[in-house]
PDB file of C-alpha atoms and ligand atoms in Angstrom:
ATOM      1  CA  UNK A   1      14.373  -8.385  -6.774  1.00  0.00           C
ATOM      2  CA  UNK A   2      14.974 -11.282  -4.762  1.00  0.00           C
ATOM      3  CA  UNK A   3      18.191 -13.757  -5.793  1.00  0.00           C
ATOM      4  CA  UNK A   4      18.632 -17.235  -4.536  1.00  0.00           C
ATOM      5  CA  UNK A   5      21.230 -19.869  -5.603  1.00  0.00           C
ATOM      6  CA  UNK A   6      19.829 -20.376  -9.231  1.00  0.00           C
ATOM      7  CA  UNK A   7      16.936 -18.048  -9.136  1.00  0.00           C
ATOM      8  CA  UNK A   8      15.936 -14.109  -9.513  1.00  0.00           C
ATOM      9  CA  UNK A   9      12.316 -12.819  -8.437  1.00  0.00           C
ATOM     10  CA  UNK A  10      11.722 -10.083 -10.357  1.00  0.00           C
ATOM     11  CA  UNK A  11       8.315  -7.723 -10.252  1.00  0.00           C
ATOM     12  CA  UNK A  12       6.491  -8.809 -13.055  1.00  0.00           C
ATOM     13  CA  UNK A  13       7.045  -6.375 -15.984  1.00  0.00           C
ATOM     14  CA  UNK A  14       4.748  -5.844 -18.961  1.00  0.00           C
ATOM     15  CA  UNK A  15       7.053  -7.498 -21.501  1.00  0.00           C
ATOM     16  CA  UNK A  16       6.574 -10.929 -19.420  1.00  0.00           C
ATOM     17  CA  UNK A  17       2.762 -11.067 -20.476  1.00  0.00           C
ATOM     18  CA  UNK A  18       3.204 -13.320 -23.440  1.00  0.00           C
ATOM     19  CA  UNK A  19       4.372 -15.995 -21.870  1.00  0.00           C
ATOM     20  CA  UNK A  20       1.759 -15.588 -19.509  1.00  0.00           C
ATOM     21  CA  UNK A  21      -0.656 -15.352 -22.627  1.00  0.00           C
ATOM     22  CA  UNK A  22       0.779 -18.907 -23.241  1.00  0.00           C
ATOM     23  CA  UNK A  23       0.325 -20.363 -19.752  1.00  0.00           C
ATOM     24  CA  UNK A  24      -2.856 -19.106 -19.814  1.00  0.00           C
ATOM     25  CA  UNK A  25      -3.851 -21.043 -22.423  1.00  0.00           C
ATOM     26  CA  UNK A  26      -1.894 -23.902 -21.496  1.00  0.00           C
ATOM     27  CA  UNK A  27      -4.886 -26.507 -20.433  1.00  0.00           C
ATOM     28  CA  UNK A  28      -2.557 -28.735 -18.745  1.00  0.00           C
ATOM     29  CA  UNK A  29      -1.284 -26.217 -16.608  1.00  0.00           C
ATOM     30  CA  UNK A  30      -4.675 -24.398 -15.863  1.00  0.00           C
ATOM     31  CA  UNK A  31      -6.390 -27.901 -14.817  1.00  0.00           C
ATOM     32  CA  UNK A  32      -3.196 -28.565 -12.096  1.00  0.00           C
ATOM     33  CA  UNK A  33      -3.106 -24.962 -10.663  1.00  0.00           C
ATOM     34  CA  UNK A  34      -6.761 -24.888 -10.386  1.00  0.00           C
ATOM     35  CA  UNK A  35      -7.544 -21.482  -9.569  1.00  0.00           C
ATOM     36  CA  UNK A  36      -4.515 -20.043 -11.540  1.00  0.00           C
ATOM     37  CA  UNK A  37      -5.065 -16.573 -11.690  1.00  0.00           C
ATOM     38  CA  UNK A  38      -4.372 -15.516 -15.077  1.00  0.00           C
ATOM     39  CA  UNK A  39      -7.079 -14.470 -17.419  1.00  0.00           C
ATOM     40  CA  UNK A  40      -6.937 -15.810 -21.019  1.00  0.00           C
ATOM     41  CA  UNK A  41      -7.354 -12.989 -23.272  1.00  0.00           C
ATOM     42  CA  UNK A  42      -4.427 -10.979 -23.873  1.00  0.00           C
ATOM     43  CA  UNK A  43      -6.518  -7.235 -23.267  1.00  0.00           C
ATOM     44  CA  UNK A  44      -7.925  -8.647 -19.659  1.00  0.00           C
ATOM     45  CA  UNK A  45      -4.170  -9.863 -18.759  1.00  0.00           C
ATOM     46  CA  UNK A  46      -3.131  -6.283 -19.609  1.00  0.00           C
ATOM     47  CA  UNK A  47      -6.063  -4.839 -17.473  1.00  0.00           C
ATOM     48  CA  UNK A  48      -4.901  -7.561 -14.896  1.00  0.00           C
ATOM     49  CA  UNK A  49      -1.041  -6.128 -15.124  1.00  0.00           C
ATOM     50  CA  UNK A  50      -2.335  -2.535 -14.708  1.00  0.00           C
ATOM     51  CA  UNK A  51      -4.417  -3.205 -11.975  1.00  0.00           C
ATOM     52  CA  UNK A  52      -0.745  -5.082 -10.104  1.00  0.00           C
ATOM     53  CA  UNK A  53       0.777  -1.953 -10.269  1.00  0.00           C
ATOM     54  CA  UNK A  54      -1.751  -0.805  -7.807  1.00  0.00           C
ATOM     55  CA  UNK A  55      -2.538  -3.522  -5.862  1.00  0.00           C
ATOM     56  CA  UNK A  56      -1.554  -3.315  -2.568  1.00  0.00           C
ATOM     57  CA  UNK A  57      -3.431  -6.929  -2.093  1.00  0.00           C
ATOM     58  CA  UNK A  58      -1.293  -8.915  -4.393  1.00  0.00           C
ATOM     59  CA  UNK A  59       2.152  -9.303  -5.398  1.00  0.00           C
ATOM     60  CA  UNK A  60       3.401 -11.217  -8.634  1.00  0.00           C
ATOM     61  CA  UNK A  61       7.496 -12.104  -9.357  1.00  0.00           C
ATOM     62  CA  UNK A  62       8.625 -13.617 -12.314  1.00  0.00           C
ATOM     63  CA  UNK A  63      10.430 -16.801 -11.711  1.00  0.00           C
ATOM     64  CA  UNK A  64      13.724 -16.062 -13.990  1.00  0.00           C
ATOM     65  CA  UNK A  65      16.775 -18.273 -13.804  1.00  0.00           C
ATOM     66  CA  UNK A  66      20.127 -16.600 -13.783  1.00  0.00           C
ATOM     67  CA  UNK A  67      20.616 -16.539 -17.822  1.00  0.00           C
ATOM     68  CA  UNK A  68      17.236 -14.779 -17.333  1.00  0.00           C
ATOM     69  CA  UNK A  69      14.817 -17.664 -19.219  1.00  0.00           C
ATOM     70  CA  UNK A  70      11.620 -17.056 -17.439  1.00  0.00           C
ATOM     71  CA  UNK A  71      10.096 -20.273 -16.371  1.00  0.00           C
ATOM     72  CA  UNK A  72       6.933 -19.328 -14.032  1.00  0.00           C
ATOM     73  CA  UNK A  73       5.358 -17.005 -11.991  1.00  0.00           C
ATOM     74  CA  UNK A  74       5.102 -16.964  -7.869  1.00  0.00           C
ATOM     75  CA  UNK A  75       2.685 -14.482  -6.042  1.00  0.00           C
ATOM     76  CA  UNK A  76       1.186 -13.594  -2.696  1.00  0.00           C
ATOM     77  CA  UNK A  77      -2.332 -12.519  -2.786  1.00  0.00           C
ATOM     78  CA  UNK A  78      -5.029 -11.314  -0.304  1.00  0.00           C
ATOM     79  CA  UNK A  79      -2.595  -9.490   1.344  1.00  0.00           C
ATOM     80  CA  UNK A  80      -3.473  -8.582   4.658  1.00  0.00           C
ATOM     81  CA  UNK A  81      -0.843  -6.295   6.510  1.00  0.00           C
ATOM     82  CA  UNK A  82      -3.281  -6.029   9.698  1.00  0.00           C
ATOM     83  CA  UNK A  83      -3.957 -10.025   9.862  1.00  0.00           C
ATOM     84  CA  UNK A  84      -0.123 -10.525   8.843  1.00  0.00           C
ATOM     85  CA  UNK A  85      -1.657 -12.681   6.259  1.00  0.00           C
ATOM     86  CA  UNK A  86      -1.499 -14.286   2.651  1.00  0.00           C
ATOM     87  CA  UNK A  87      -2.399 -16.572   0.355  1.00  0.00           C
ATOM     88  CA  UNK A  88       0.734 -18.156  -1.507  1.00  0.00           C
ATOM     89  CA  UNK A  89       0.103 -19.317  -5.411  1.00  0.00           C
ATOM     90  CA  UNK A  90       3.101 -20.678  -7.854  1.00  0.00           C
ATOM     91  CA  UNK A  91       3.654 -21.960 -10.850  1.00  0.00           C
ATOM     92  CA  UNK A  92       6.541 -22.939 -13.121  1.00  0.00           C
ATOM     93  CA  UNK A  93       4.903 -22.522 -16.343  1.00  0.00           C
ATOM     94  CA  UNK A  94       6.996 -23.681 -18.694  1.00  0.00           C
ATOM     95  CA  UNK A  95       6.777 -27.841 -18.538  1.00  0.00           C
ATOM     96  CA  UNK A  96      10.780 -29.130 -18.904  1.00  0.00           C
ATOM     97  CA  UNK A  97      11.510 -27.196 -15.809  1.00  0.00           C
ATOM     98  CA  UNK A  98       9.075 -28.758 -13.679  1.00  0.00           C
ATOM     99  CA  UNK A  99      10.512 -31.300 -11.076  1.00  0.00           C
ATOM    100  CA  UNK A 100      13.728 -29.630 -10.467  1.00  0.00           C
ATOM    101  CA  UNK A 101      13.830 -28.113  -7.875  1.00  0.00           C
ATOM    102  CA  UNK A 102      12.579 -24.700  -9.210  1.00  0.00           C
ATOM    103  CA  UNK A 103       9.226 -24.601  -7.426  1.00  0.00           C
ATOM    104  CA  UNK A 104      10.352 -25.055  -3.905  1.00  0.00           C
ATOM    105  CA  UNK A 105      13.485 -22.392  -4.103  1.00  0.00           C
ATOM    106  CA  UNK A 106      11.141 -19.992  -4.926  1.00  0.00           C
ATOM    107  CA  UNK A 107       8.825 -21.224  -2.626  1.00  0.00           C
ATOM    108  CA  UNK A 108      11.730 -20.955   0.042  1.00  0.00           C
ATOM    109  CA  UNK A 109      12.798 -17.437  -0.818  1.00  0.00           C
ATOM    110  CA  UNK A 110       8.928 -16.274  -0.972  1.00  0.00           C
ATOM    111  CA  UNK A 111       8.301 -17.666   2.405  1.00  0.00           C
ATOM    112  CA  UNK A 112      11.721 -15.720   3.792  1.00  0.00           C
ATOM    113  CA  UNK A 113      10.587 -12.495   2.511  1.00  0.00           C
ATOM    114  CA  UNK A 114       7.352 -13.053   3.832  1.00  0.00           C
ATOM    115  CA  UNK A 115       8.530 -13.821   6.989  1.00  0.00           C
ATOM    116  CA  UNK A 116      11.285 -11.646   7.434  1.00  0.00           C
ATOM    117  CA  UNK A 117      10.813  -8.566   5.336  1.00  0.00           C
ATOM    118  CA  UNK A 118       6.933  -7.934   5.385  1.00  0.00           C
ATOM    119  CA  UNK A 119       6.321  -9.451   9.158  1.00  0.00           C
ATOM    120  CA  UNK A 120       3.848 -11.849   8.111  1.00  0.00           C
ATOM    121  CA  UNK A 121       2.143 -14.508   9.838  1.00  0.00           C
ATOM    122  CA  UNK A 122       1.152 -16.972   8.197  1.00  0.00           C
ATOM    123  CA  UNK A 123       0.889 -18.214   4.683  1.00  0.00           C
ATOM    124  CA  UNK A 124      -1.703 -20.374   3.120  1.00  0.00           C
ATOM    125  CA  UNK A 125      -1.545 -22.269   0.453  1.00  0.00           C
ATOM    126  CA  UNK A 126      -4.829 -23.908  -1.617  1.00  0.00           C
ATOM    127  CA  UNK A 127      -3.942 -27.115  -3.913  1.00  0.00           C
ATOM    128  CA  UNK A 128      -6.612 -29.287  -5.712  1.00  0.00           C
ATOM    129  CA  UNK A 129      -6.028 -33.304  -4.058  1.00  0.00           C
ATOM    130  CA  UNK A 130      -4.804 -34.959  -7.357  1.00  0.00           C
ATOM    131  CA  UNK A 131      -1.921 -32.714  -7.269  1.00  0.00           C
ATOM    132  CA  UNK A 132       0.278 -34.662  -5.416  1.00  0.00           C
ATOM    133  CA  UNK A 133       3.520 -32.612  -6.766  1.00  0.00           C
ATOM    134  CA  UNK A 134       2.151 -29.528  -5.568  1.00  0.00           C
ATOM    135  CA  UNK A 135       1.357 -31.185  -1.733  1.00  0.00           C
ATOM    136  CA  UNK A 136       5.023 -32.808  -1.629  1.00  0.00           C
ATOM    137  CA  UNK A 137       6.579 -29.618  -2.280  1.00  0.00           C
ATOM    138  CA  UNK A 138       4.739 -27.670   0.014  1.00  0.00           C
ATOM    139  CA  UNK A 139       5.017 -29.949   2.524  1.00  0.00           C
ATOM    140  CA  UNK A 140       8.747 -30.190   1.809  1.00  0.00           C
ATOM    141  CA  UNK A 141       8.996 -26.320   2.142  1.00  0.00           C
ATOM    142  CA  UNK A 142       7.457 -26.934   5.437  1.00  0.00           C
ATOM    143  CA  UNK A 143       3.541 -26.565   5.133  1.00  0.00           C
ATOM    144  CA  UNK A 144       1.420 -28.125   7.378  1.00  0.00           C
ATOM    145  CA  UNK A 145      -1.457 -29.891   6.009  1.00  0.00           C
ATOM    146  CA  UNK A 146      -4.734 -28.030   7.519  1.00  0.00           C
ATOM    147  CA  UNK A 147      -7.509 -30.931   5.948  1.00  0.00           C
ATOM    148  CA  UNK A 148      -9.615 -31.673   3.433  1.00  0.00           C
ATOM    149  CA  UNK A 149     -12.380 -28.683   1.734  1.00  0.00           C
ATOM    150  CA  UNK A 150     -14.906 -31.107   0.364  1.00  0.00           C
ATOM    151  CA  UNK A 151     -15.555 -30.293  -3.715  1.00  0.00           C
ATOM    152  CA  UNK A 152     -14.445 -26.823  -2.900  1.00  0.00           C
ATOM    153  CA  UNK A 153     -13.130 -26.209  -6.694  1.00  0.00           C
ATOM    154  CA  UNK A 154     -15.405 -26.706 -10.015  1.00  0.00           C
ATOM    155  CA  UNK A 155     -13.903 -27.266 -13.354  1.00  0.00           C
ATOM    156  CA  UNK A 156     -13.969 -29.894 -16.338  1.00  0.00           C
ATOM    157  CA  UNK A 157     -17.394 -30.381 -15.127  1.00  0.00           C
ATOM    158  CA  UNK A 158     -17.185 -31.726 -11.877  1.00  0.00           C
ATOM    159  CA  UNK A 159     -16.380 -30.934  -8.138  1.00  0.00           C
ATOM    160  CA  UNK A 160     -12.608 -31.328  -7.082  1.00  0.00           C
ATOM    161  CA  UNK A 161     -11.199 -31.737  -2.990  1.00  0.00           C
ATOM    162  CA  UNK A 162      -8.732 -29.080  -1.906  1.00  0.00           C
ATOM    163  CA  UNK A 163      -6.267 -29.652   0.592  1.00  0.00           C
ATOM    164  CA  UNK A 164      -5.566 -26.395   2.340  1.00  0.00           C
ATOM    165  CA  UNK A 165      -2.009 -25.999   4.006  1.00  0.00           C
ATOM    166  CA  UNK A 166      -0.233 -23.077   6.562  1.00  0.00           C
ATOM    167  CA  UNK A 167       2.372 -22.087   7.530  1.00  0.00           C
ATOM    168  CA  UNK A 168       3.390 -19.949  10.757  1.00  0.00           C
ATOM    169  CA  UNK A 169       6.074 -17.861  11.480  1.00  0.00           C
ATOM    170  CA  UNK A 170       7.416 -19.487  14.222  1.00  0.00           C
ATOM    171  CA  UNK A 171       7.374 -22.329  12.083  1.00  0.00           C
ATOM    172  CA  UNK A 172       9.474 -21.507   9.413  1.00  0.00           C
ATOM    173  CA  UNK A 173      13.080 -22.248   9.247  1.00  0.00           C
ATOM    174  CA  UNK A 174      15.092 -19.840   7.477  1.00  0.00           C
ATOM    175  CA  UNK A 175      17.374 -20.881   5.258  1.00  0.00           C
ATOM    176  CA  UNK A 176      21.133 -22.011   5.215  1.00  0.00           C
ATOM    177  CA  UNK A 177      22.296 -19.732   2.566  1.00  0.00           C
ATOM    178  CA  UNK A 178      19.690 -16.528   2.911  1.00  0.00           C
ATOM    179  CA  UNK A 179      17.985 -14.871  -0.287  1.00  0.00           C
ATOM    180  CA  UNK A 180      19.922 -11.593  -1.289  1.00  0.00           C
ATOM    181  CA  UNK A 181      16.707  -8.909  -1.516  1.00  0.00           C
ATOM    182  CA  UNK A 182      18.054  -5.960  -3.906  1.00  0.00           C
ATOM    183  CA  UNK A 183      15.713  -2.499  -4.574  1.00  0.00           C
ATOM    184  CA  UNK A 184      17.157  -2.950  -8.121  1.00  0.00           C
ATOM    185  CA  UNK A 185      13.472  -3.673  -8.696  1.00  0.00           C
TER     186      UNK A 185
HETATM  187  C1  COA B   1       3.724 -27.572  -8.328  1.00  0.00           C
HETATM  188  C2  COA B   1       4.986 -26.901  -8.853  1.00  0.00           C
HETATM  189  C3  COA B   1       4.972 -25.408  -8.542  1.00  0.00           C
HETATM  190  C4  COA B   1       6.195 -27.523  -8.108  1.00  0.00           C
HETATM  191  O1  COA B   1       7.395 -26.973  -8.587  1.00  0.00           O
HETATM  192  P1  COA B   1       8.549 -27.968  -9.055  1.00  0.00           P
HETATM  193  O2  COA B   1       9.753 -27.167  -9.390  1.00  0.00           O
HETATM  194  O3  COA B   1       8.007 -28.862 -10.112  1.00  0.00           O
HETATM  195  O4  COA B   1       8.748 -28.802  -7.692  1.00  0.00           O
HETATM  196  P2  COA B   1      10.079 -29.315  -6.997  1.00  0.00           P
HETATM  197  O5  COA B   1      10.949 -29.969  -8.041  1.00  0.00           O
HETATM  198  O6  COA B   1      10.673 -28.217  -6.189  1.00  0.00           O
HETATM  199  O7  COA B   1       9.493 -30.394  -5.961  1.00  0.00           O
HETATM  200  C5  COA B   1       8.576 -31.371  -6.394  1.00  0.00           C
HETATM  201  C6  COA B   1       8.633 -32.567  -5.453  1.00  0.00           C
HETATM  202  O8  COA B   1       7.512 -33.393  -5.731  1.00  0.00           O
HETATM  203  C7  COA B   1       7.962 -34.697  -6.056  1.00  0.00           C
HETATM  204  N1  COA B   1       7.026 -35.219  -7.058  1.00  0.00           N
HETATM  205  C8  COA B   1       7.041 -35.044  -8.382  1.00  0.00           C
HETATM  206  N2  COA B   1       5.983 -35.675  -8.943  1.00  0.00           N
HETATM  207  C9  COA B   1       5.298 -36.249  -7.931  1.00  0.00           C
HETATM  208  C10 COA B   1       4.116 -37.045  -7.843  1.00  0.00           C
HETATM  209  N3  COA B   1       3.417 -37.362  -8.934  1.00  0.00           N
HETATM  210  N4  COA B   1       3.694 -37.455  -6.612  1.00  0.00           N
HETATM  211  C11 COA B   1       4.388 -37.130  -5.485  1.00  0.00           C
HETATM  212  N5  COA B   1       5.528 -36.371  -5.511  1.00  0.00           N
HETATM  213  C12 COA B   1       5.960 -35.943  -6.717  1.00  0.00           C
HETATM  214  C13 COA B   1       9.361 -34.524  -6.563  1.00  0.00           C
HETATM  215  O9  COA B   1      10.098 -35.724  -6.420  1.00  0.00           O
HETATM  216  C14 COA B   1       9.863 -33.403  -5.643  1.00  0.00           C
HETATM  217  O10 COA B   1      10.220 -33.877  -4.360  1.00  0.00           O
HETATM  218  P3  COA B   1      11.776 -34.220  -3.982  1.00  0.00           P
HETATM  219  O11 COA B   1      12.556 -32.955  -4.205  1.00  0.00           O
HETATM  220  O12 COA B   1      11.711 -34.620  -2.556  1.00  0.00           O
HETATM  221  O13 COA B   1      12.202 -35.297  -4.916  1.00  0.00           O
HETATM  222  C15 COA B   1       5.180 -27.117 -10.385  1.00  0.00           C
HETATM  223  O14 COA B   1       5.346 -28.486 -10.655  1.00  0.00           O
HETATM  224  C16 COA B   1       4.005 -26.567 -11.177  1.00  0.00           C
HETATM  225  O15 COA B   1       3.967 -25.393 -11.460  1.00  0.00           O
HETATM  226  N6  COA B   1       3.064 -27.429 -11.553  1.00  0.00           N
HETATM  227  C17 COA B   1       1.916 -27.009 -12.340  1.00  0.00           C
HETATM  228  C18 COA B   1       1.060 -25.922 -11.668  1.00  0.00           C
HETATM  229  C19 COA B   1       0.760 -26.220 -10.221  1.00  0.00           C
HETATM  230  O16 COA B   1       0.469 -27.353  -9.864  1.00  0.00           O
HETATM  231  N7  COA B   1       0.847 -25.189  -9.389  1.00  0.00           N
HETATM  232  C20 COA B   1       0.582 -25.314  -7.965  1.00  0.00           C
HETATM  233  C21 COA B   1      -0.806 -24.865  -7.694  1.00  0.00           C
HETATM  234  S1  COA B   1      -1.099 -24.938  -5.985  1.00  0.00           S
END
């Protein structure tokens, strides 16, 4: 479990796949995130949970604030220990809590234990180009903006830009006040 100022990080745990169910299903969300990686039917997201608990590729924390409402999900996947690489994916599922501030804490504390605990890298981050709230927050977290993959992503019929973004180890800044890491979890 990781715990920043308004935050905990917790594993993902088998009672959180409802509101995954939900998310899921949510076609708002699902256009934005693009690739989200949550299947749709409730029996393949419990095959995908089962399949996290072996995983050594991909990791998956529940975004929970303190009063434990669980607002999103934040994950690193293609985990490569030899490369000291990952891919970074987040979302804050749950609509109201979008746009404060949420996204980019957790972004902050995933990039520290990245970083710091696991010896990565470098983290890379894939976001379709409409989604400018996505590319300011990165950026703000300190991403560097790679370029352009020309109608790399297909959905709703059509081909959609991704901006691919990195960032380095010797480029991120840790933070101020550091992210508590317990084993509680
Ligand atoms: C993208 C996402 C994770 C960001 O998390 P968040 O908690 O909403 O983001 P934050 O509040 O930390 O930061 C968003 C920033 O973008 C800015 N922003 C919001 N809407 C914007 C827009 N339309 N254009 C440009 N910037 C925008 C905000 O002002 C804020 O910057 P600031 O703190 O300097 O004011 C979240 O909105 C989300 O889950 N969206 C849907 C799914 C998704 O897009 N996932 C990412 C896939 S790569």
């Amino acid at each position: 479990m990781i715990k920043t100022e308004r935050l905990h990080l917790w594993a993902l745990e088998r009672h959180d796949l409802g509101k995954n169910y939900q998310w899921a299903n949510d076609m708002e969300l699902t256009r934005l995130a693009g690739s989200l990686p949550l299947p749709k039917a409730m029996g393949e997201l419990e095959a995908w949970y089962n399949n996290l608990q072996t995983n050594p590729e991909q990791r998956v924390l529940a975004i929970k604030l303190h009063d434990g409402a669980y607002i999103g999900n934040i994950e690193l996947r293609d985990l490569d220990l030899r490369c000291a690489n990952a891919e970074l994916g987040i979302i804050i599922g749950e609509a109201n809590y979008r746009g404060h501030g949420y996204g980019s804490e957790a972004v902050r504390a995933m990039c520290d234990f990245a970083f710091r605990q696991l010896r990565l890298h470098r983290l890379s981050v894939h976001v379709l180009e409409e989604n400018e709230r996505a590319l300011k927050m990165f950026q703000k977290c300190g991403f560097i903006l790679e370029g352009v993959q020309r109608q790399a992503f297909f959905q709703e019929g059509r081909y959609w830009n991704v901006r691919a973004l990195s960032l380095l180890e010797d480029e991120y800044r840790p933070l101020p006040t550091q992210p508590t890491l317990s084993e509680e979890d």
